[in-house]
mmCIF file of C-alpha atoms in Angstrom:
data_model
loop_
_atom_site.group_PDB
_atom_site.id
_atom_site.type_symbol
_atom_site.label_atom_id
_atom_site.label_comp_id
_atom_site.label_asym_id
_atom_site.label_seq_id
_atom_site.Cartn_x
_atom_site.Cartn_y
_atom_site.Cartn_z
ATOM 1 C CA UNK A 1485 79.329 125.993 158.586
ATOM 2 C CA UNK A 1486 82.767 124.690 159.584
ATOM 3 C CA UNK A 1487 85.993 124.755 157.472
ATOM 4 C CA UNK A 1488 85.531 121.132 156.427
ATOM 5 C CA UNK A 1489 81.902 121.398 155.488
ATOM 6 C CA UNK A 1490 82.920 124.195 153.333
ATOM 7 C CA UNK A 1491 85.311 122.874 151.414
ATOM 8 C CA UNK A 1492 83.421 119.546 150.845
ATOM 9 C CA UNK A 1493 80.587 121.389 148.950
ATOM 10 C CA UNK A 1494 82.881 123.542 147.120
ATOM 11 C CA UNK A 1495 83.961 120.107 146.060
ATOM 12 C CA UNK A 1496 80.586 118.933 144.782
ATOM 13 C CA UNK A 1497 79.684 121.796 143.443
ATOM 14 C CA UNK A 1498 82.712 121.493 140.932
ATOM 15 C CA UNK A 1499 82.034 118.111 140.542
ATOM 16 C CA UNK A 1500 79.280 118.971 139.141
ATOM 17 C CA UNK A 1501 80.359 121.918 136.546
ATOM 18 C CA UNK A 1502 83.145 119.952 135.333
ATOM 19 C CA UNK A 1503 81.935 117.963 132.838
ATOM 20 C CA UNK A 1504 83.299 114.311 132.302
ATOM 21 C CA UNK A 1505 86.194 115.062 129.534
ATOM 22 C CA UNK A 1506 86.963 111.348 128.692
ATOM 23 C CA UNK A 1507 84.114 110.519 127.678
ATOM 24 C CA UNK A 1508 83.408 113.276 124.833
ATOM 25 C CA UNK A 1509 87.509 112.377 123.548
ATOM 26 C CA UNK A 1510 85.901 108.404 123.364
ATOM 27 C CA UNK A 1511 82.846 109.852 121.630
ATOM 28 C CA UNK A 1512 84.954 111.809 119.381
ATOM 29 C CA UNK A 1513 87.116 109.712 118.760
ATOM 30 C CA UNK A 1514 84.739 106.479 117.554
ATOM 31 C CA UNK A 1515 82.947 109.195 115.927
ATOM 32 C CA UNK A 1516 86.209 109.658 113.767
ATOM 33 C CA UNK A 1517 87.091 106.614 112.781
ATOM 34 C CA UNK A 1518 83.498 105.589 111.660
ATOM 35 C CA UNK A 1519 83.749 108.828 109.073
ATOM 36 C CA UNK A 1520 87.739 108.618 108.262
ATOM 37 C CA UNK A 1521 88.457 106.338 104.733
ATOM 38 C CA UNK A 1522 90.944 104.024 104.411
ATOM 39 C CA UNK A 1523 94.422 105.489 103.992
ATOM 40 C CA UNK A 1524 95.201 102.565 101.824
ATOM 41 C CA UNK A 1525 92.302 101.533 99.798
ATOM 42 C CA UNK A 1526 94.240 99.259 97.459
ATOM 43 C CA UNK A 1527 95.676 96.005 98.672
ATOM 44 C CA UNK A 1528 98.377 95.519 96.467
ATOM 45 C CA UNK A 1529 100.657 98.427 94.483
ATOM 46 C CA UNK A 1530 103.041 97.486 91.730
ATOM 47 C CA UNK A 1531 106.212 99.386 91.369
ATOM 48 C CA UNK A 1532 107.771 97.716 88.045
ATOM 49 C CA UNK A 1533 109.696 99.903 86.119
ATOM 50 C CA UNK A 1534 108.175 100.492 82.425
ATOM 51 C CA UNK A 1535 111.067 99.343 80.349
ATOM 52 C CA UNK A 1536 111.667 96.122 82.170
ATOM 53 C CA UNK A 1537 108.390 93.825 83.073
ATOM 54 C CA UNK A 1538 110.962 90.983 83.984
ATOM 55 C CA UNK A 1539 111.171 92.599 87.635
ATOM 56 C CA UNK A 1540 108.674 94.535 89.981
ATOM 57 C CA UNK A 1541 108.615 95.121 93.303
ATOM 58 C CA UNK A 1542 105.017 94.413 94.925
ATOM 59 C CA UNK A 1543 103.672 96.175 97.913
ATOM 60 C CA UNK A 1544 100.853 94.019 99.820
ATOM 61 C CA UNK A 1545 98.686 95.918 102.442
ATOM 62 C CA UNK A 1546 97.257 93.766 105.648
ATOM 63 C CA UNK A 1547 99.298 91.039 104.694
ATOM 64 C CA UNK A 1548 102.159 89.595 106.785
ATOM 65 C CA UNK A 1549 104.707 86.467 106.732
ATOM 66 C CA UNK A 1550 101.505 83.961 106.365
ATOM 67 C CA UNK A 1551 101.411 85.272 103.146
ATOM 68 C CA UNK A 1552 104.785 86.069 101.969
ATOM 69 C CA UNK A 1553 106.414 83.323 103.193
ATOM 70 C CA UNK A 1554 103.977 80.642 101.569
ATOM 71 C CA UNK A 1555 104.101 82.833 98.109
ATOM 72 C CA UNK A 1556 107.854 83.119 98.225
ATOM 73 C CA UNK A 1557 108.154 79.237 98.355
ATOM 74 C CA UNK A 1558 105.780 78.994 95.351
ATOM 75 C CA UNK A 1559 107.735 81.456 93.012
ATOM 76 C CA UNK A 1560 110.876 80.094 93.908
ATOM 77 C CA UNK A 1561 110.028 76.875 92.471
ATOM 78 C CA UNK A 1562 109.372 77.975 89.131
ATOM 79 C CA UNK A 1563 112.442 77.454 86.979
ATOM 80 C CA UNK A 1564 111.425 80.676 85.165
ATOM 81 C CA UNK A 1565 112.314 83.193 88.553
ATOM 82 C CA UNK A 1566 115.375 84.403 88.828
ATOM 83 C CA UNK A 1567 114.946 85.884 91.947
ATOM 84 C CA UNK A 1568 112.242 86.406 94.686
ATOM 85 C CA UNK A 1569 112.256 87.703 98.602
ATOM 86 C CA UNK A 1570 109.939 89.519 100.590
ATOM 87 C CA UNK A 1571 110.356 91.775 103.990
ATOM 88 C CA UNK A 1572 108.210 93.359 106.543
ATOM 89 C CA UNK A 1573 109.552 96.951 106.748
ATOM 90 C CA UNK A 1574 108.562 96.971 110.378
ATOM 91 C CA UNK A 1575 106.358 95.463 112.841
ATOM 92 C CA UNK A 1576 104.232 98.506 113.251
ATOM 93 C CA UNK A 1577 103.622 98.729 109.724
ATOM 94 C CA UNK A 1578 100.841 96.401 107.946
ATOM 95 C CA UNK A 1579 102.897 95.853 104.689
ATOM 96 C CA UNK A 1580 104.615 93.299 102.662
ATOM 97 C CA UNK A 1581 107.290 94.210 100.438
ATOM 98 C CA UNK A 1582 107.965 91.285 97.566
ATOM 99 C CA UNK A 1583 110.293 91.884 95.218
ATOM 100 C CA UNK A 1584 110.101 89.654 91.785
ATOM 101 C CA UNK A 1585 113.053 89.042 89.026
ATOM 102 C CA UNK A 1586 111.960 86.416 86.265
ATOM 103 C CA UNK A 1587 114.359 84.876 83.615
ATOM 104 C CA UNK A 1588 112.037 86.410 80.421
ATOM 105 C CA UNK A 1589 108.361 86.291 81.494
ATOM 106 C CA UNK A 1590 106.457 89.357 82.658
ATOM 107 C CA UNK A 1591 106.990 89.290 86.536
ATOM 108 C CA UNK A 1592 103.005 90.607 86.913
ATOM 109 C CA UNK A 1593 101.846 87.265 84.590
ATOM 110 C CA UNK A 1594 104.282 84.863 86.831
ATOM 111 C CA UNK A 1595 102.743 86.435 90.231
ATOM 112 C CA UNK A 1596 99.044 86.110 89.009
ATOM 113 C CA UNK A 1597 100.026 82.571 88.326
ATOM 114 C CA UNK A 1598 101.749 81.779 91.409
ATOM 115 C CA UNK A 1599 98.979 83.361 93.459
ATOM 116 C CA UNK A 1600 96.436 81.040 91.526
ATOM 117 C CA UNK A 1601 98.742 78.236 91.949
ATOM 118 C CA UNK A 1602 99.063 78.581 96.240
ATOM 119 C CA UNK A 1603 95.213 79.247 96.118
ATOM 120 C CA UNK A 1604 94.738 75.905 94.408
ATOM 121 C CA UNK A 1605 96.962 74.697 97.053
ATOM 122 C CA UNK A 1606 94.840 76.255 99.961
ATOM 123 C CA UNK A 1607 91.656 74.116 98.323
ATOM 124 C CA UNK A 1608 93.429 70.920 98.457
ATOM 125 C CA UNK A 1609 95.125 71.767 101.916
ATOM 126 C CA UNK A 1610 91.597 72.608 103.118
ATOM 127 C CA UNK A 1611 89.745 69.315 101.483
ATOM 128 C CA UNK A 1612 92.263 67.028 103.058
ATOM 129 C CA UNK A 1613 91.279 68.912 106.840
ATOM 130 C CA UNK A 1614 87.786 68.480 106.351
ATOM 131 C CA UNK A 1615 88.076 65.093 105.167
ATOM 132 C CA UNK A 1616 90.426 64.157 108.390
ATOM 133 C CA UNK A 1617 88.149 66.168 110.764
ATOM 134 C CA UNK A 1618 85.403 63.951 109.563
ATOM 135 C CA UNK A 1619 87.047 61.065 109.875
ATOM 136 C CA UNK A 1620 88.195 62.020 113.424
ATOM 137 C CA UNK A 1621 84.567 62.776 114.473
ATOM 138 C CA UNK A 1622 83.288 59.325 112.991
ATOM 139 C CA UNK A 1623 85.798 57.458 115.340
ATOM 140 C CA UNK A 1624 85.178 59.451 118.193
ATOM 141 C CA UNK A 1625 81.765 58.488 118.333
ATOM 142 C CA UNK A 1626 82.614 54.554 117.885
ATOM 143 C CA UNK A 1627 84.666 54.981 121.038
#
């Protein structure tokens, strides 16, 4: 057996021995994250401080501007808010950070009511699509 024929079944034969390592990581790995929780299991912490309810600062998980932007505009409408803003820490990190000052009110009872307030807003926002889609589709087949 020549040099070259050598070495080309020394190859196969550790071809064969070695087994195929990304595909057990792969396995592992979608093995772990169909067992692994949460690490955040609630969507929204409130860090108000227990002497003052007037101000709170709310921490929204797997929310993002969509959100915080459209909520900010509702609560600073209300002539009862003193204050209201809202960041993204960072990119990377699936959080939304709104912090709340109200005149008197309990800051928790003015962002339940602002929250009910842009959902009733999403309903009529959503009504008026379907209504114009539907009206879009009825001329479309006149033409």
């Amino acid at each position: 057996m020549s040099d070259s024929e050598e070495f080309s079944q020394q190859q196969e034969n550790q071809e064969e021995e070695i087994p195929n390592i990304e595909e057990e990581e792969d396995d592992d790995i979608m093995q772990e994250e169909k067992t692994q929780k949460p690490l955040q299991e609630e969507k929204l912490v409130i860090d108000q401080n227990e002497k003052d309810k007037t101000s709170a600062t709310y921490i929204f998980y797997d929310e993002d501007h969509t959100l915080g932007n459209a909520l900010r505009y509702v609560l600073v409408k209300r002539k009862d808010v003193e204050f209201c803003g809202y960041t993204i820490p960072h990119p990377s990190e699936n959080r939304l950070n709104l912090r709340l000052q109200t005149s008197s009110k309990n800051s928790n009872e003015v962002l339940k009511e602002s929250l009910d307030s842009l959902a009733g807003l999403c309903d009529v926002l959503n009504d008026k699509f379907v209504d114009a889609l539907k009206k879009h589709k009825k001329n479309q087949r006149k033409h």
